[in-house]
Backbone as a ProteinNet text record, in pm:
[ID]
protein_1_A
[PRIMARY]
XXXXXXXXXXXXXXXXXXXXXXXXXXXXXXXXXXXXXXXXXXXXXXXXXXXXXXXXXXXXXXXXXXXXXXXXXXXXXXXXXXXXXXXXXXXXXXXXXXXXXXXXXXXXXXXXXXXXXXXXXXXXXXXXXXXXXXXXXXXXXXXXXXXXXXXXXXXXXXXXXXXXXXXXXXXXXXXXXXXXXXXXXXXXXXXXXXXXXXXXXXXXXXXXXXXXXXXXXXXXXXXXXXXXXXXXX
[TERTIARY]
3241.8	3241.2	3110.5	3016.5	2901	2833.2	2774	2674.5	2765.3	2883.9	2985.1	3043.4	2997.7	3111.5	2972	2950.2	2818.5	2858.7	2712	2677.5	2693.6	2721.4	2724.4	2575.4	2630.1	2470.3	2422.9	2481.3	2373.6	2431.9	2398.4	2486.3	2432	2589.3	2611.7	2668.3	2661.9	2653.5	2514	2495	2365.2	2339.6	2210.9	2179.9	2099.6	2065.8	2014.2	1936	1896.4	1799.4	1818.8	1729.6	1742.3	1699	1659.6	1540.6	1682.5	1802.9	1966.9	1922	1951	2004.2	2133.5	2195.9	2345.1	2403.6	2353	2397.5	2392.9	2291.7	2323.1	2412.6	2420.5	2551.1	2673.8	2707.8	2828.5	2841.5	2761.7	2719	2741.8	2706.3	2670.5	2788.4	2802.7	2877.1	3027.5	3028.1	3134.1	3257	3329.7	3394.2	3420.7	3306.6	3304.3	3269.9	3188.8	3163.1	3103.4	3112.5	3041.9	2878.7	2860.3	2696.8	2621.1	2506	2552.2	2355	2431.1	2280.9	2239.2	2046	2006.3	1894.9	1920.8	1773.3	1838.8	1924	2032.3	2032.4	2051.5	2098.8	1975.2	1988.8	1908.6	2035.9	2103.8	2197.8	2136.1	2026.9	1985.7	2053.4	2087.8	2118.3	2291	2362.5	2504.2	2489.1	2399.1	2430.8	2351.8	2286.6	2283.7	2376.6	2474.9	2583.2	2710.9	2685.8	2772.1	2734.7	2660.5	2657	2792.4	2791	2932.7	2934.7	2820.6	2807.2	2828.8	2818.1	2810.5	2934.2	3002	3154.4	3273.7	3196	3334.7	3287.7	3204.3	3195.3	3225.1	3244.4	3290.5	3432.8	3495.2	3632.4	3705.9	3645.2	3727.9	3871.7	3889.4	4061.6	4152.6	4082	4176.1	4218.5	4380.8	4445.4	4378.9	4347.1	4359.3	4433.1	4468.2	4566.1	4500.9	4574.3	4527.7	4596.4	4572.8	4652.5	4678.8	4732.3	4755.7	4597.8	4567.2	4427.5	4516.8	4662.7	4733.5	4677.1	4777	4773.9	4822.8	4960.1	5070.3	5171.6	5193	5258	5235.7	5126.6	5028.2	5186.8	5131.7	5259.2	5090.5	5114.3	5079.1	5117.5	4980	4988.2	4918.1	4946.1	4829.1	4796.6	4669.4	4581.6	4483.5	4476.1	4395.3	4205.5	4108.7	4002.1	3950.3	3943.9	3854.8	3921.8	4028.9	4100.5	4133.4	4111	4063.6	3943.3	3820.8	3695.4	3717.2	3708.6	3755.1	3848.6	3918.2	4040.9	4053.1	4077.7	4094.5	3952.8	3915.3	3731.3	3693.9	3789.6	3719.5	3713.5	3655.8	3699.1	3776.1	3818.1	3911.4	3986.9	4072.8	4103.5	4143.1	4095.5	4114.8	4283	4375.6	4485.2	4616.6	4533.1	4634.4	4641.5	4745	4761.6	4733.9	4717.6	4643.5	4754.7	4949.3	4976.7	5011.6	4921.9	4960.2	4813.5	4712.1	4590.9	4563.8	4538.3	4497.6	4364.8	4350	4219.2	4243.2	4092.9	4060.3	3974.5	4092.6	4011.6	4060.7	3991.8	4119	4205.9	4256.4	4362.5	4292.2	4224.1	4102.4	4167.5	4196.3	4214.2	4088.8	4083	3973.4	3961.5	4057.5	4064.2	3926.5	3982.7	3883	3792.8	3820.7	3696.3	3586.2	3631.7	3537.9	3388.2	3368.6	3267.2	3131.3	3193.4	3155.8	3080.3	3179.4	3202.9	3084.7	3075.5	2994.2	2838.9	2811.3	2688	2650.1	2703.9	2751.3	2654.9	2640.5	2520.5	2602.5	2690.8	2789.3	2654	2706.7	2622.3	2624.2	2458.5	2476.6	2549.2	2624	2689	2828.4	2898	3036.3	3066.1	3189.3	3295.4	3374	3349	3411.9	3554	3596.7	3750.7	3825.8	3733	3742.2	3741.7	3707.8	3708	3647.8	3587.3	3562.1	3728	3691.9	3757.9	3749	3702.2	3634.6	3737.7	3676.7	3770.4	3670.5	3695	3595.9	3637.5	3580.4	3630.2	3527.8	3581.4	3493.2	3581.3	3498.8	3598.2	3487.8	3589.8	3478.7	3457.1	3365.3	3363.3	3449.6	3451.6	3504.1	3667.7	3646.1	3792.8	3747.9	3884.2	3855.5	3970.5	4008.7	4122	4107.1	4248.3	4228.1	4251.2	4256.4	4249.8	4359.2	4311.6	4365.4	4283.1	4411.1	4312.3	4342.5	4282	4307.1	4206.4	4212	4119.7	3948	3863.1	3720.6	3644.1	3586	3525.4	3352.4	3367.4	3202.8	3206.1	3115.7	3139.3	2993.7	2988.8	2855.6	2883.3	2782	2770.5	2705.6	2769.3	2613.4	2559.8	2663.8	2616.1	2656.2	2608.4	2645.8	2628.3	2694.7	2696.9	2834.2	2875.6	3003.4	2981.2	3074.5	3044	3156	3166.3	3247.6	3285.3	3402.3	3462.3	3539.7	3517.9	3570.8	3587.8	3689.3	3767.7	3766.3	3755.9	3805.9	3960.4	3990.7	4134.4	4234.7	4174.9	4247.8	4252.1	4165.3	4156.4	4213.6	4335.2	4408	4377.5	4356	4293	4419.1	4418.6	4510.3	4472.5	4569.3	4605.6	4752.9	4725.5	4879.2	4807.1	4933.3	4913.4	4917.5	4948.2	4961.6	4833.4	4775.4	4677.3	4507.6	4426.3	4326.9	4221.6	4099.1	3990	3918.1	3954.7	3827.8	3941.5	4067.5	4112.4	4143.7	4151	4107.7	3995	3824	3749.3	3725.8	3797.3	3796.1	3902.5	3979.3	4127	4075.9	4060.1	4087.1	3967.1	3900.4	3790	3686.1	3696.2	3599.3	3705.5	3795	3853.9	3862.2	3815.3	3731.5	3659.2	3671.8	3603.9	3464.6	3366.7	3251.1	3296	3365.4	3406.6	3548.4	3618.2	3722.4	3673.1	3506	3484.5	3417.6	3477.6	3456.8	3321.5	3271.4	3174.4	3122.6	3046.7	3028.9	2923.6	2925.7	2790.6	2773.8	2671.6	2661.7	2619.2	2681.3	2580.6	2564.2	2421.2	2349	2365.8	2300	2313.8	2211.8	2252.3	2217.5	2245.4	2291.7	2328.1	2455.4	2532.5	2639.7	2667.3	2811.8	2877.7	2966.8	2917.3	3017.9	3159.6	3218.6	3361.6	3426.7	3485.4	3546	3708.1	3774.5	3890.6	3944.2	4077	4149.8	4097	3968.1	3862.9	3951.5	3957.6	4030.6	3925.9	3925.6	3836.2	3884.8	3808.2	3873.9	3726.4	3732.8	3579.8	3615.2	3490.7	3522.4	3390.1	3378.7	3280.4	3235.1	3067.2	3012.1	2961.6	2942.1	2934.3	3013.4	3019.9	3098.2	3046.3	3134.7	3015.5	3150.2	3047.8	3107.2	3053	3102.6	3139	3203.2	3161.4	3245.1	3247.6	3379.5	3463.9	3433.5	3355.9	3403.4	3482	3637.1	3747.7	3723.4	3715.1	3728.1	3838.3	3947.7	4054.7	4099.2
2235.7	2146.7	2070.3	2077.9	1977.2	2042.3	1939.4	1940.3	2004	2027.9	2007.4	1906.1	1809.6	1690.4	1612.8	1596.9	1596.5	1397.9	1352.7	1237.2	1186.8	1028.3	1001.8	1052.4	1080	1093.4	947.1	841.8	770.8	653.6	576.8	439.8	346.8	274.3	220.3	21.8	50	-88.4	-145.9	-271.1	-403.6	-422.8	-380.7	-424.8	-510.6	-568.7	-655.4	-650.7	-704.4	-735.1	-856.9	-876.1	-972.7	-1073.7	-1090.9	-1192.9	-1306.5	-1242.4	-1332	-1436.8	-1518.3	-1674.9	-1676.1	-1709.6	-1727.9	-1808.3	-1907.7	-1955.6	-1886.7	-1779.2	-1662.8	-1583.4	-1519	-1477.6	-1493.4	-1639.3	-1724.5	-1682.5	-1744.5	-1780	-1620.1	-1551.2	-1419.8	-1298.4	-1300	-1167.4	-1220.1	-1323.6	-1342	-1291.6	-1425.8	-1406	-1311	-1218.5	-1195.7	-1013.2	-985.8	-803.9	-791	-650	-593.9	-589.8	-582.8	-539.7	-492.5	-380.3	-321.5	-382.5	-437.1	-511.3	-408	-395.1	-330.8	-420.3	-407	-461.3	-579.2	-613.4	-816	-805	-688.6	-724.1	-561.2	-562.4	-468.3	-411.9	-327.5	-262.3	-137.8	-112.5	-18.5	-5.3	-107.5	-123.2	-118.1	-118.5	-107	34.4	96.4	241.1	335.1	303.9	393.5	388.3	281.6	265.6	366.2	434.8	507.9	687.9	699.3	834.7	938.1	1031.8	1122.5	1126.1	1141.1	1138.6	1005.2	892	752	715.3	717.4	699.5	754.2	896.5	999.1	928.1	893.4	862.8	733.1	653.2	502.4	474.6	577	543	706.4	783.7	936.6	933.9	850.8	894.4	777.2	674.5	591.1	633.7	546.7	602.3	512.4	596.5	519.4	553.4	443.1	474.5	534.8	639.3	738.1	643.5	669.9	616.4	725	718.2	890.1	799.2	891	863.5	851.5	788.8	748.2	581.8	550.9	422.6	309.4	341.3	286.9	247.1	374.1	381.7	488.7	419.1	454.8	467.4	608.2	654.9	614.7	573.1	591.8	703.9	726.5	819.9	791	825.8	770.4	877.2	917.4	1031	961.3	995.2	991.7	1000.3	934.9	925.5	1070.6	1122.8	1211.6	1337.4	1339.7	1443.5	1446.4	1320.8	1310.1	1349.3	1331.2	1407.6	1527.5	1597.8	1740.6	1799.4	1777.6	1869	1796.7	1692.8	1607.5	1558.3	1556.1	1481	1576.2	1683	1829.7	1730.1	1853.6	1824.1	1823	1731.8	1769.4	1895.5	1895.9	2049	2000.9	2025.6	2018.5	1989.6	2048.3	2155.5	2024.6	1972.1	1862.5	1694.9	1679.3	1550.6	1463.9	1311.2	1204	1146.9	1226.6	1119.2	1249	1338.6	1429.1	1439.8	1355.6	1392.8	1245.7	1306	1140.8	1109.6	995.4	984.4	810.3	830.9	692.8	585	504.9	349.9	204.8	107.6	11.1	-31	55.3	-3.7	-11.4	-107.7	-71.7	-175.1	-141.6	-230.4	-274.1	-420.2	-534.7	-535.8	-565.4	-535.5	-456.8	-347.2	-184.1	-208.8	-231	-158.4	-277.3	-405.2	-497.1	-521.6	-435.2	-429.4	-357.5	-278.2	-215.6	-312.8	-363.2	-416.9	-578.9	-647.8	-717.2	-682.4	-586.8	-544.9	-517.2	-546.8	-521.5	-637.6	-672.9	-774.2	-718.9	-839.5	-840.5	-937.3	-894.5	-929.1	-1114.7	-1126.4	-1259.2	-1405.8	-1327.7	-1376	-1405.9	-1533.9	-1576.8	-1631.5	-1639.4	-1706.1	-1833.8	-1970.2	-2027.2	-2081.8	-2094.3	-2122.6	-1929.5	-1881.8	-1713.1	-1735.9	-1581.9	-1600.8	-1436.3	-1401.4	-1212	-1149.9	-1022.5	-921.1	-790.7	-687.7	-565	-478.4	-395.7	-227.2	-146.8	-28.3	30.1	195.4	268.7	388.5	533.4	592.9	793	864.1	916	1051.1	1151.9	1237.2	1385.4	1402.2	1500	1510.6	1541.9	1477.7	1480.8	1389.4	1374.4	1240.6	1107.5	1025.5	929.2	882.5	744.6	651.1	608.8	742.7	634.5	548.9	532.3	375.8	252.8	133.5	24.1	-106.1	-173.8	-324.5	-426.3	-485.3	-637.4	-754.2	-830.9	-895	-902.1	-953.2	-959	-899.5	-820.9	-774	-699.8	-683.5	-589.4	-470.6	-377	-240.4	-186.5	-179.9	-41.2	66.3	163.6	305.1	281.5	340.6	362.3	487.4	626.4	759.4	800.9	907.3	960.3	921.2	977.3	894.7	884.6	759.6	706.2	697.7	770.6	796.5	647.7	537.7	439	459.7	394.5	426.9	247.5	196.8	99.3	27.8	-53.2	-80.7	-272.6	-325.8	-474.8	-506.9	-609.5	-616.6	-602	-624.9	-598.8	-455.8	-429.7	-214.5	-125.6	-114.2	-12.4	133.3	182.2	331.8	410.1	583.2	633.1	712.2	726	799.7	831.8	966.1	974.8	914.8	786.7	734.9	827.3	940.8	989	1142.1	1133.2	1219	1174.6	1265.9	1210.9	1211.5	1109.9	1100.8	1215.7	1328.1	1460	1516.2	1521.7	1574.3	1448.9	1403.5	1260.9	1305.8	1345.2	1336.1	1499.5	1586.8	1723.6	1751.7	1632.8	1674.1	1564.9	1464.8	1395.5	1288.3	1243.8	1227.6	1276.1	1427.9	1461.5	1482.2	1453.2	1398.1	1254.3	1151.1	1036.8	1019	916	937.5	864.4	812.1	702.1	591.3	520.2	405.3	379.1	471.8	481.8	512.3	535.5	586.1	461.5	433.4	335.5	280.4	200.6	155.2	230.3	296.3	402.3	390.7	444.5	461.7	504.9	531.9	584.2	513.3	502.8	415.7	489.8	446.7	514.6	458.9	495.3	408.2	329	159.5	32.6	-19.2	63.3	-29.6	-73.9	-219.1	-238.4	-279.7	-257.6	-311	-419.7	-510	-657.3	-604.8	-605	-589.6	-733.4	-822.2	-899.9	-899.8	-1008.5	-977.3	-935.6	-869.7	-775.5	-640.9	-608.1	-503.2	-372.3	-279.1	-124.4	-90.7	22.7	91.6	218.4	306.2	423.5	476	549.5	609.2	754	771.5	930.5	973.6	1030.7	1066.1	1151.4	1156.3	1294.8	1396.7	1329.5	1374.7	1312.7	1393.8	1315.7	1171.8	1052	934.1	854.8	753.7	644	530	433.6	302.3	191.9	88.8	-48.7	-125.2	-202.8	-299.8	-467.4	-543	-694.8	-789.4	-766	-868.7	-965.3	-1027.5	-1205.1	-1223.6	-1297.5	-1346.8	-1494
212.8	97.8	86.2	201.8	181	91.3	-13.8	-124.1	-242.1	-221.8	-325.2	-448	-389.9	-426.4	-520.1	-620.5	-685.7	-680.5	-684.1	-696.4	-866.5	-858.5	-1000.8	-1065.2	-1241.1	-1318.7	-1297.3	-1346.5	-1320	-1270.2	-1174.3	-1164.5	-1205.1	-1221	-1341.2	-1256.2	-1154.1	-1035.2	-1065.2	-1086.9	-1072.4	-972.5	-896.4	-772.7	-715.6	-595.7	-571.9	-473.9	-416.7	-243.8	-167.5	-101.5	1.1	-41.9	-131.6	-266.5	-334.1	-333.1	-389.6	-347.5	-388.2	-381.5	-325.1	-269.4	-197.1	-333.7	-407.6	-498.7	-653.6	-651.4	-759.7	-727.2	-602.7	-559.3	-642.4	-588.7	-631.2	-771.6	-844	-1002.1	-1042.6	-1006.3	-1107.1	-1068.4	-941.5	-855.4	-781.3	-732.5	-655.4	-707.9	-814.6	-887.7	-1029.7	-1055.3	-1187.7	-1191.4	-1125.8	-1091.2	-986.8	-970.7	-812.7	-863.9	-706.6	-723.9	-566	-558.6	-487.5	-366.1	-277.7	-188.2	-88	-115	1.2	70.7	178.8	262.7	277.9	263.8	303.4	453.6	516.4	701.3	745	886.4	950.5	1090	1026.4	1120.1	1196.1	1235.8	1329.6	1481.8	1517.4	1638.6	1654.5	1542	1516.7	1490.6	1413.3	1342.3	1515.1	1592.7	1685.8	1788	1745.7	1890.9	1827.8	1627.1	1572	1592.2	1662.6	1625.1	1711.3	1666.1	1734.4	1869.4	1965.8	2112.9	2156.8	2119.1	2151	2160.3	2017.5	2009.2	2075.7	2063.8	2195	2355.1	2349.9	2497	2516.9	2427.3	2467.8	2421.7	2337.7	2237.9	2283.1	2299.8	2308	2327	2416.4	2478.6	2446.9	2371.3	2324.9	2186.9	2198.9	2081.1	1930.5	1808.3	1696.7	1582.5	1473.2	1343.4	1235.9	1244.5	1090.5	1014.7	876.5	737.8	644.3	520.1	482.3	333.7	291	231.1	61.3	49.3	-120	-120.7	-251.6	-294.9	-209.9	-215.4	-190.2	-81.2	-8.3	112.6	185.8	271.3	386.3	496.4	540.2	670.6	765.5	885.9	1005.9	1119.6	1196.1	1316.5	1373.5	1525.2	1646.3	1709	1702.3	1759.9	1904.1	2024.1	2054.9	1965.1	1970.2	1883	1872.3	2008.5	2014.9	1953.9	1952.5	1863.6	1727.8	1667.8	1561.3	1515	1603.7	1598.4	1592.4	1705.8	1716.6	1612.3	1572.3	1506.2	1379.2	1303.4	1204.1	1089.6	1146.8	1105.8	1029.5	892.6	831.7	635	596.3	479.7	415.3	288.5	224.1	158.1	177.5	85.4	-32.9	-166.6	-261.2	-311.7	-250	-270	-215.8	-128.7	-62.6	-124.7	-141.5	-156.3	-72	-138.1	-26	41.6	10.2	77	229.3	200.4	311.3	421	354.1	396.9	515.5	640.7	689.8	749.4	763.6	787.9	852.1	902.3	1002.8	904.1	872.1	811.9	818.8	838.7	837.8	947.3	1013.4	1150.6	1257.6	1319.1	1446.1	1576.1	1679.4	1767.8	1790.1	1805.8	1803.6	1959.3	2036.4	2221.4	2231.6	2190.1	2259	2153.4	2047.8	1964.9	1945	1987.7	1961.7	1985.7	2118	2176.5	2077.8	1983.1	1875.5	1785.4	1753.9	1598.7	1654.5	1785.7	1812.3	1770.5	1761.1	1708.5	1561.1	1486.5	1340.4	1295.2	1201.4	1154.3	996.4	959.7	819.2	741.6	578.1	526.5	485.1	458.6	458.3	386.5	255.2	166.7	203.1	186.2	197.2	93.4	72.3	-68.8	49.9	-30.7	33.8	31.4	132.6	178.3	220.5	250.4	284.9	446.4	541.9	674.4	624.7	728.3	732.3	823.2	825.9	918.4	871.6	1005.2	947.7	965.8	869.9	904.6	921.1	1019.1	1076.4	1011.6	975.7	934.9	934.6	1020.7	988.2	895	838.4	743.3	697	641.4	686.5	477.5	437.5	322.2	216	118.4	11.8	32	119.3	165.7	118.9	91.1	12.2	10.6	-57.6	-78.2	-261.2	-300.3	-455	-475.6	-594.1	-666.9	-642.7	-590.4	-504	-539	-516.2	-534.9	-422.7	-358.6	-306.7	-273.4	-204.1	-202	-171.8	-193.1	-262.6	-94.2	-122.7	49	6.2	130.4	94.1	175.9	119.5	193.9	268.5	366.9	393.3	402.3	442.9	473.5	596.4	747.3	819.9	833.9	819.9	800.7	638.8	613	518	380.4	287.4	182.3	94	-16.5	-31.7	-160.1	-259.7	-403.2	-435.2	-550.9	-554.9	-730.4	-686.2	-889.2	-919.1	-975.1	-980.9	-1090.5	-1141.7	-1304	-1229.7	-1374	-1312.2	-1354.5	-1285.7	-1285.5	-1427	-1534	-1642.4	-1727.1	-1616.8	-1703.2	-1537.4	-1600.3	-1482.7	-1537.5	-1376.1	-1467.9	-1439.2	-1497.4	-1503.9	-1357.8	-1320.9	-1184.1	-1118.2	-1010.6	-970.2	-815.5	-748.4	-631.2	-520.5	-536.5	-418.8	-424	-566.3	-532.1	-494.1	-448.9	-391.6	-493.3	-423.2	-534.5	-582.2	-484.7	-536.9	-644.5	-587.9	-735.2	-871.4	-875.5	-942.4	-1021.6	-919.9	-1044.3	-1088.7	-991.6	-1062	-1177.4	-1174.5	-1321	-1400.7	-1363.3	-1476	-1513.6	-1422.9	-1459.4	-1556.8	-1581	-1717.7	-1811.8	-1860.9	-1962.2	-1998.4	-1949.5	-1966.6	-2075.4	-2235.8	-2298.8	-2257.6	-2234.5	-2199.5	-2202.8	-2277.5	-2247	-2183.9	-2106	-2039.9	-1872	-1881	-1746.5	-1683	-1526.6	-1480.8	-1435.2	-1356.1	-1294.8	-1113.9	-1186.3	-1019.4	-984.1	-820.7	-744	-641	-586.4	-431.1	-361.1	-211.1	-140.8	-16.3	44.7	100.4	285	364.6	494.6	436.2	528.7	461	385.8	292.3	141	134.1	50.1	90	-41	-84.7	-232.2	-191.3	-296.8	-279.7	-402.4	-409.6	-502.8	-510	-594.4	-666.5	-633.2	-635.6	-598	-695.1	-663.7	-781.9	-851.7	-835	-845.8	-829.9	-868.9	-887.5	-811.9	-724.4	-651	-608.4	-627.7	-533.7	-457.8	-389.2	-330.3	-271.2	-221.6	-204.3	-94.3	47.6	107.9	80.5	10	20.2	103.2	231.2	346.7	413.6	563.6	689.5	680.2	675.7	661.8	800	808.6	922.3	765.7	787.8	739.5	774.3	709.8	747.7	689.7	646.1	542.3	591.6	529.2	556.2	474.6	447.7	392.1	363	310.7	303.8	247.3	368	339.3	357.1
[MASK]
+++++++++++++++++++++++++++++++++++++++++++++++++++++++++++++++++++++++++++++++++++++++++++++++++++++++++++++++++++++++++++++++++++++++++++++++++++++++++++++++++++++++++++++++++++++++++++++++++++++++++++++++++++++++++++++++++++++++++

């Protein structure tokens, strides 16, 4: 499936740099739309503690929670990691539904995995009366989580790359919850008239999207990517 899964024509996310004001932030992005920051933090030293040899050798034989890659009602399973690597970590098959498809995002024991996540350098922007908490996630190409909403967070990439689709809270898009984003934008996505098609983009390693609370989102890996979620709850 690699070099399958085509990148948006053009994105359509406002971006920014390290140049923000914490108080333009507020004013312009917090509360009101996404926007997508590069060059805000310097994760080199988090993204070489991610590569596939690093991780099997510090996480391999501990157990972690798949989720099924739907809307709604996420079944759980516990795989040892490294067999999730090995055997699980493929691409999507077109053919399968998301509430049959699983994948690693989101459920991370903090115990074991913390030692990880200490090296992480989250971005420099907060909403106040918030707190952070990360979700840590690998998935292999063309896997993805459709369309969902909850509270206001920010996203990176540290491998790969992460195609994003996203509606604000008063434009619900059409979708079935239990199917996945590649068939999502292979059915129904180009039946989209232009002003029915959402706010998309790619993000790259380094680059990170702030999202709004209540924000519709779905995403989709174009490659095997590693990533990581910071909540503000």
């Amino acid at each position: 499936l690699a070099g399958s899964v085509p990148e948006e024509e053009r994105c359509t996310v406002e971006r920014a740099d390290a140049s923000l004001p914490h108080s333009v932030f507020l004013q312009r992005f917090a509360f009101s739309r996404p926007v997508i920051l590069g060059g805000v933090t310097d994760n080199s030293a988090f993204r070489a503690r991610c590569s596939r040899d690093k991780l099997l050798a510090a996480f391999g034989p501990l157990p972690v929670r798949l989720s099924t890659a739907n809307t709604y009602s996420y079944r759980k399973v516990d795989v040892p990691f490294q067999e999730y690597v090995e055997r699980l970590l493929q691409p999507q098959d077109p053919a399968r539904l998301g509430s049959d498809t699983l994948y690693f995002f989101g459920d991370n024991n903090f115990t074991e995995w913390g030692p990880l996540f200490q090296h992480y350098v989250p971005p420099p922007f907060r909403i106040p009366g918030t707190s952070p908490a990360y979700s840590f996630g690998i998935a292999g190409s063309g896997s993805g989580v459709p369309f969902h909403w909850h509270g206001p967070g920010f996203s990176e990439v540290i491998f790969g790359r992460k195609r994003w689709f996203l509606y604000p809270p008063d434009k619900t898009p059409h979708f079935h919850p239990n199917e996945t984003t590649l068939a999502w934008l292979q059915h129904t996505y180009p039946t989209l008239p232009p002003g029915q098609r959402p706010l998309e983009c790619t993000l790259r390693p380094g680059e990170v999207l702030y999202f709004p609370d209540r924000w519709w989102h779905a995403t989709l890996n174009l490659d095997t990517s590693v990533f990581i979620s910071t909540f503000l709850g």
